[in-house]
Amino acid sequence: MTELSAAHDAAVTDRSRLAGSAYSSDRDLAARQSLYQWQTPRYDLPGIVAEQLSGVRGRVADVGCGNGKFIQRLRDDRPDLALLGLDIAPGILADLPGPVVVADATRLPLATASVDAALALHMLYHVPDIPQAVRELSRVVARDGVVIASTNSDRDKAELDDLWQRAAGDVLGTGRGPARISLSARFSLEKAPAFLGEEFGRVETIELPGTITVHDPEPVIAHMASYRAWADQHDVPFEATIERARTILVDHIARHGTFEVTCLGGILVCRR
């Protein structure tokens, strides 16, 4: 691991940064989620998760529930389930109807085998000790239960990485600037099965490829700006790079009509 990647890992998992800035409200998370409005095909990710839970009865814990996108859908679709949301950031839980609990994924305040399913959706990459978090998920889920995780591929949104490096290079006058921070790299779709396989004998990966097509730069700019909590990790003036990216996008869309971003995320369904 390089010194830079180690610093990025530390920043992605820093509890004070996560709770106090990145997820102190749902503003930045919502900006990242909203980009998928322009994706083809459109995946109903909460619906896919609900479908995977169709055979589950009883209690479900949403670990790292964030702004409640999944848990609120499950409360609508599956009122028979007893749902508990847990997150490390008190601020993002403020407007989410309970029951919710501020909790650390490596020390879940749940009894052994006390839930019938657990969700860990786009969050395990934020945990400093991923194997311990997986052990905790395994501990709290009943023997015949299911754990559903999700993340992005190492190849996800490569066009945004290229756009950032081009904009950063223009700001720095270096031709091509440093890479932007990746949140999911520590627990990518390619790495996740090995982590989860330490505790679960069956890990099924469901890939969700797509293409985001925008006719206006703002959805992309909002997504890129949502990484502001990690602005100090980019080795380039963050706001200036965002504005340069906006200019590049405006020019690209004027010439080509659209800007496309290739996506690859997925969910992992884990059973013993």
Short mmCIF file of C-alpha atoms in Angstrom, two decimals:
data_model
loop_
_atom_site.label_atom_id
_atom_site.label_comp_id
_atom_site.label_asym_id
_atom_site.label_seq_id
_atom_site.Cartn_x
_atom_site.Cartn_y
_atom_site.Cartn_z
CA MET A 1 0.00 0.00 0.00
CA THR A 2 1.37 3.42 -0.92
CA GLU A 3 1.55 6.29 1.53
CA LEU A 4 -1.21 8.06 -0.41
CA SER A 5 -3.56 5.06 -0.46
CA ALA A 6 -2.98 4.53 3.26
CA ALA A 7 -3.92 8.15 3.89
CA HIS A 8 -7.04 7.75 1.75
CA ASP A 9 -8.03 4.60 3.66
CA ALA A 10 -7.60 6.42 6.95
CA ALA A 11 -9.76 9.30 5.72
CA VAL A 12 -12.51 7.02 4.37
CA THR A 13 -12.76 5.24 7.74
CA ASP A 14 -12.22 8.17 10.12
CA ARG A 15 -15.16 8.18 12.53
CA SER A 16 -15.04 11.89 13.32
CA ARG A 17 -15.00 12.75 9.62
CA LEU A 18 -17.85 10.35 8.85
CA ALA A 19 -20.11 11.39 11.72
CA GLY A 20 -19.14 15.05 11.88
CA SER A 21 -18.93 15.96 8.20
CA ALA A 22 -19.59 13.34 5.50
CA TYR A 23 -22.82 12.06 7.08
CA SER A 24 -23.70 14.83 9.51
CA SER A 25 -26.79 15.26 7.33
CA ASP A 26 -28.05 13.45 4.25
CA ARG A 27 -27.08 16.25 1.82
CA ASP A 28 -24.02 14.63 0.28
CA LEU A 29 -25.34 11.07 0.43
CA ALA A 30 -28.54 12.19 -1.30
CA ALA A 31 -26.47 13.89 -4.03
CA ARG A 32 -24.63 10.64 -4.72
CA GLN A 33 -27.87 8.65 -4.71
CA SER A 34 -29.66 11.10 -6.99
CA LEU A 35 -27.22 10.64 -9.89
CA TYR A 36 -28.79 7.24 -10.54
CA GLN A 37 -32.01 8.94 -11.68
CA TRP A 38 -30.28 9.23 -15.06
CA GLN A 39 -29.12 5.61 -15.25
CA THR A 40 -30.28 3.08 -17.83
CA PRO A 41 -31.45 0.55 -16.90
CA ARG A 42 -33.07 1.95 -13.78
CA TYR A 43 -32.69 -0.45 -10.87
CA ASP A 44 -35.08 -0.37 -7.96
CA LEU A 45 -32.36 -1.24 -5.46
CA PRO A 46 -34.62 -1.10 -2.38
CA GLY A 47 -37.05 -3.31 -4.29
CA ILE A 48 -34.29 -5.79 -5.14
CA VAL A 49 -33.31 -5.94 -1.47
CA ALA A 50 -36.95 -6.41 -0.46
CA GLU A 51 -37.23 -9.28 -2.95
CA GLN A 52 -34.17 -10.97 -1.44
CA LEU A 53 -35.87 -10.71 1.95
CA SER A 54 -39.14 -12.24 0.72
CA GLY A 55 -38.58 -15.41 2.74
CA VAL A 56 -37.51 -13.60 5.90
CA ARG A 57 -39.84 -13.26 8.86
CA GLY A 58 -39.09 -11.44 12.08
CA ARG A 59 -36.32 -8.95 12.72
CA VAL A 60 -34.08 -7.11 10.26
CA ALA A 61 -31.18 -4.80 11.15
CA ASP A 62 -30.04 -2.20 8.61
CA VAL A 63 -26.44 -1.57 9.64
CA GLY A 64 -25.18 1.75 8.30
CA CYS A 65 -28.71 2.73 7.33
CA GLY A 66 -27.76 6.32 6.45
CA ASN A 67 -30.74 8.44 5.44
CA GLY A 68 -33.07 5.46 5.58
CA LYS A 69 -33.64 4.94 1.85
CA PHE A 70 -33.82 1.17 2.29
CA ILE A 71 -35.36 0.87 5.71
CA GLN A 72 -38.20 3.25 4.88
CA ARG A 73 -39.03 1.26 1.74
CA LEU A 74 -39.04 -1.95 3.75
CA ARG A 75 -41.33 -0.40 6.32
CA ASP A 76 -43.77 0.36 3.51
CA ASP A 77 -43.46 -2.96 1.67
CA ARG A 78 -42.97 -5.28 4.64
CA PRO A 79 -44.88 -3.94 7.66
CA ASP A 80 -44.67 -7.46 9.11
CA LEU A 81 -40.93 -7.07 9.71
CA ALA A 82 -39.45 -5.58 12.87
CA LEU A 83 -36.89 -3.16 11.42
CA LEU A 84 -34.02 -1.48 13.24
CA GLY A 85 -31.75 1.15 11.70
CA LEU A 86 -28.19 1.58 12.96
CA ASP A 87 -25.61 4.16 11.90
CA ILE A 88 -22.44 5.69 13.26
CA ALA A 89 -23.57 9.25 12.43
CA PRO A 90 -26.23 10.74 14.73
CA GLY A 91 -26.95 13.62 12.35
CA ILE A 92 -28.09 11.48 9.46
CA LEU A 93 -30.50 9.61 11.76
CA ALA A 94 -32.13 12.79 13.04
CA ASP A 95 -35.06 12.79 10.60
CA LEU A 96 -35.44 9.03 10.28
CA PRO A 97 -38.40 7.59 12.20
CA GLY A 98 -37.36 5.05 14.81
CA PRO A 99 -36.42 2.69 16.03
CA VAL A 100 -32.87 3.77 15.16
CA VAL A 101 -29.64 3.47 17.13
CA VAL A 102 -26.23 5.13 16.90
CA ALA A 103 -23.85 2.20 16.71
CA ASP A 104 -20.45 0.98 15.52
CA ALA A 105 -20.57 -1.85 12.97
CA THR A 106 -17.66 -3.59 14.71
CA ARG A 107 -19.50 -3.64 18.06
CA LEU A 108 -23.18 -4.03 17.30
CA PRO A 109 -25.46 -3.59 20.34
CA LEU A 110 -27.40 -6.72 19.43
CA ALA A 111 -27.52 -10.17 21.00
CA THR A 112 -26.09 -13.17 19.20
CA ALA A 113 -28.52 -14.65 16.64
CA SER A 114 -31.07 -11.96 17.50
CA VAL A 115 -32.03 -10.91 13.94
CA ASP A 116 -33.24 -12.87 10.95
CA ALA A 117 -31.48 -10.68 8.38
CA ALA A 118 -28.97 -7.86 8.32
CA LEU A 119 -28.27 -5.27 5.65
CA ALA A 120 -24.86 -3.66 5.10
CA LEU A 121 -25.49 -1.54 2.03
CA HIS A 122 -22.73 0.66 0.61
CA MET A 123 -21.11 1.05 4.01
CA LEU A 124 -18.57 -1.68 4.83
CA TYR A 125 -15.83 0.27 3.04
CA HIS A 126 -16.18 2.91 5.78
CA VAL A 127 -15.38 0.42 8.57
CA PRO A 128 -11.72 0.41 9.68
CA ASP A 129 -11.77 -3.33 10.45
CA ILE A 130 -13.87 -4.91 7.70
CA PRO A 131 -13.30 -8.54 8.85
CA GLN A 132 -14.52 -7.65 12.35
CA ALA A 133 -17.64 -6.00 10.92
CA VAL A 134 -18.34 -9.14 8.88
CA ARG A 135 -17.89 -11.25 12.02
CA GLU A 136 -20.38 -9.04 13.83
CA LEU A 137 -22.92 -9.40 11.03
CA SER A 138 -22.45 -13.16 11.23
CA ARG A 139 -22.79 -13.13 15.01
CA VAL A 140 -26.06 -11.22 15.21
CA VAL A 141 -27.83 -13.04 12.35
CA ALA A 142 -29.62 -16.31 13.07
CA ARG A 143 -28.06 -19.49 11.72
CA ASP A 144 -30.58 -19.72 8.87
CA GLY A 145 -30.59 -15.97 8.28
CA VAL A 146 -29.26 -13.82 5.45
CA VAL A 147 -26.88 -10.88 5.16
CA ILE A 148 -27.18 -8.55 2.18
CA ALA A 149 -24.27 -6.24 1.38
CA SER A 150 -23.76 -3.86 -1.53
CA THR A 151 -20.92 -1.89 -3.05
CA ASN A 152 -19.45 -0.65 -6.34
CA SER A 153 -16.93 -2.21 -8.70
CA ASP A 154 -13.35 -1.02 -9.03
CA ARG A 155 -14.41 -0.08 -12.58
CA ASP A 156 -17.44 1.97 -11.53
CA LYS A 157 -17.73 5.52 -12.92
CA ALA A 158 -14.30 5.56 -14.56
CA GLU A 159 -15.40 8.58 -16.62
CA LEU A 160 -15.75 10.63 -13.42
CA ASP A 161 -12.24 9.64 -12.36
CA ASP A 162 -10.96 10.78 -15.76
CA LEU A 163 -12.94 14.03 -15.55
CA TRP A 164 -11.54 14.76 -12.09
CA GLN A 165 -7.94 14.13 -13.12
CA ARG A 166 -8.33 16.28 -16.21
CA ALA A 167 -9.88 19.13 -14.23
CA ALA A 168 -7.30 18.81 -11.45
CA GLY A 169 -4.49 18.85 -14.01
CA ASP A 170 -5.87 22.05 -15.54
CA VAL A 171 -6.05 23.69 -12.11
CA LEU A 172 -2.51 22.63 -11.24
CA GLY A 173 -1.13 23.22 -14.73
CA THR A 174 0.27 19.68 -14.83
CA GLY A 175 -1.68 18.14 -17.71
CA ARG A 176 -3.25 15.43 -15.57
CA GLY A 177 -3.87 15.77 -11.86
CA PRO A 178 -4.00 13.30 -8.96
CA ALA A 179 -6.79 10.76 -8.72
CA ARG A 180 -9.87 11.52 -6.66
CA ILE A 181 -10.51 9.53 -3.53
CA SER A 182 -12.45 6.28 -3.91
CA LEU A 183 -14.85 5.39 -1.11
CA SER A 184 -15.55 1.81 -2.17
CA ALA A 185 -12.02 0.67 -3.09
CA ARG A 186 -11.42 -1.07 0.27
CA PHE A 187 -14.57 -3.21 -0.17
CA SER A 188 -15.21 -3.22 -3.89
CA LEU A 189 -17.43 -5.66 -5.76
CA GLU A 190 -14.29 -7.58 -6.68
CA LYS A 191 -12.91 -7.72 -3.11
CA ALA A 192 -16.17 -8.20 -1.19
CA PRO A 193 -16.71 -11.95 -1.78
CA ALA A 194 -13.40 -12.80 -0.09
CA PHE A 195 -14.27 -10.73 2.99
CA LEU A 196 -17.78 -12.14 3.24
CA GLY A 197 -16.68 -15.68 2.44
CA GLU A 198 -14.74 -15.82 5.70
CA GLU A 199 -18.06 -16.13 7.55
CA PHE A 200 -20.58 -17.25 4.95
CA GLY A 201 -20.40 -20.43 2.89
CA ARG A 202 -22.62 -19.08 0.11
CA VAL A 203 -22.05 -15.60 -1.31
CA GLU A 204 -24.04 -14.73 -4.42
CA THR A 205 -23.06 -11.60 -6.34
CA ILE A 206 -25.77 -9.85 -8.34
CA GLU A 207 -24.15 -7.33 -10.69
CA LEU A 208 -26.09 -4.20 -11.67
CA PRO A 209 -24.39 -2.61 -14.71
CA GLY A 210 -25.71 0.55 -16.29
CA THR A 211 -24.98 3.83 -18.04
CA ILE A 212 -25.78 7.27 -16.66
CA THR A 213 -26.59 9.79 -19.40
CA VAL A 214 -26.95 13.48 -18.55
CA HIS A 215 -27.82 16.45 -20.75
CA ASP A 216 -26.88 18.96 -18.07
CA PRO A 217 -23.70 19.07 -15.98
CA GLU A 218 -25.36 19.72 -12.62
CA PRO A 219 -26.17 16.12 -11.56
CA VAL A 220 -22.55 15.12 -12.17
CA ILE A 221 -21.19 18.22 -10.46
CA ALA A 222 -23.43 17.63 -7.43
CA HIS A 223 -22.14 14.06 -7.23
CA MET A 224 -18.50 15.15 -7.42
CA ALA A 225 -19.04 17.95 -4.92
CA SER A 226 -20.57 15.46 -2.47
CA TYR A 227 -17.02 14.32 -1.69
CA ARG A 228 -16.27 17.64 -0.02
CA ALA A 229 -15.75 15.94 3.35
CA TRP A 230 -12.57 14.48 1.84
CA ALA A 231 -11.47 17.69 0.09
CA ASP A 232 -8.16 17.68 1.96
CA GLN A 233 -7.28 14.28 0.48
CA HIS A 234 -7.20 15.38 -3.14
CA ASP A 235 -3.90 17.31 -3.24
CA VAL A 236 -5.59 19.96 -5.37
CA PRO A 237 -7.88 22.93 -4.61
CA PHE A 238 -11.24 21.15 -4.33
CA GLU A 239 -13.68 23.91 -5.27
CA ALA A 240 -11.49 25.13 -8.13
CA THR A 241 -11.34 21.59 -9.50
CA ILE A 242 -15.12 21.25 -9.25
CA GLU A 243 -15.59 24.49 -11.19
CA ARG A 244 -13.09 23.42 -13.84
CA ALA A 245 -14.93 20.09 -14.17
CA ARG A 246 -18.16 22.04 -14.69
CA THR A 247 -16.58 24.01 -17.54
CA ILE A 248 -15.26 20.82 -19.16
CA LEU A 249 -18.70 19.22 -18.89
CA VAL A 250 -20.49 22.23 -20.36
CA ASP A 251 -18.14 22.13 -23.35
CA HIS A 252 -18.47 18.35 -23.75
CA ILE A 253 -22.28 18.46 -23.66
CA ALA A 254 -22.35 21.39 -26.10
CA ARG A 255 -20.31 19.33 -28.56
CA HIS A 256 -21.79 15.87 -28.00
CA GLY A 257 -25.24 16.50 -26.56
CA THR A 258 -24.73 14.25 -23.54
CA PHE A 259 -22.14 13.04 -21.05
CA GLU A 260 -22.13 9.33 -20.22
CA VAL A 261 -20.87 7.53 -17.13
CA THR A 262 -20.45 3.75 -17.03
CA CYS A 263 -21.63 2.21 -13.76
CA LEU A 264 -21.17 -1.16 -12.12
CA GLY A 265 -22.50 -1.84 -8.67
CA GLY A 266 -23.99 -4.90 -7.11
CA ILE A 267 -25.40 -6.66 -4.12
CA LEU A 268 -24.05 -9.71 -2.35
CA VAL A 269 -26.46 -12.16 -0.75
CA CYS A 270 -24.77 -14.17 2.00
CA ARG A 271 -25.92 -17.36 3.70
CA ARG A 272 -24.18 -20.01 5.73
#
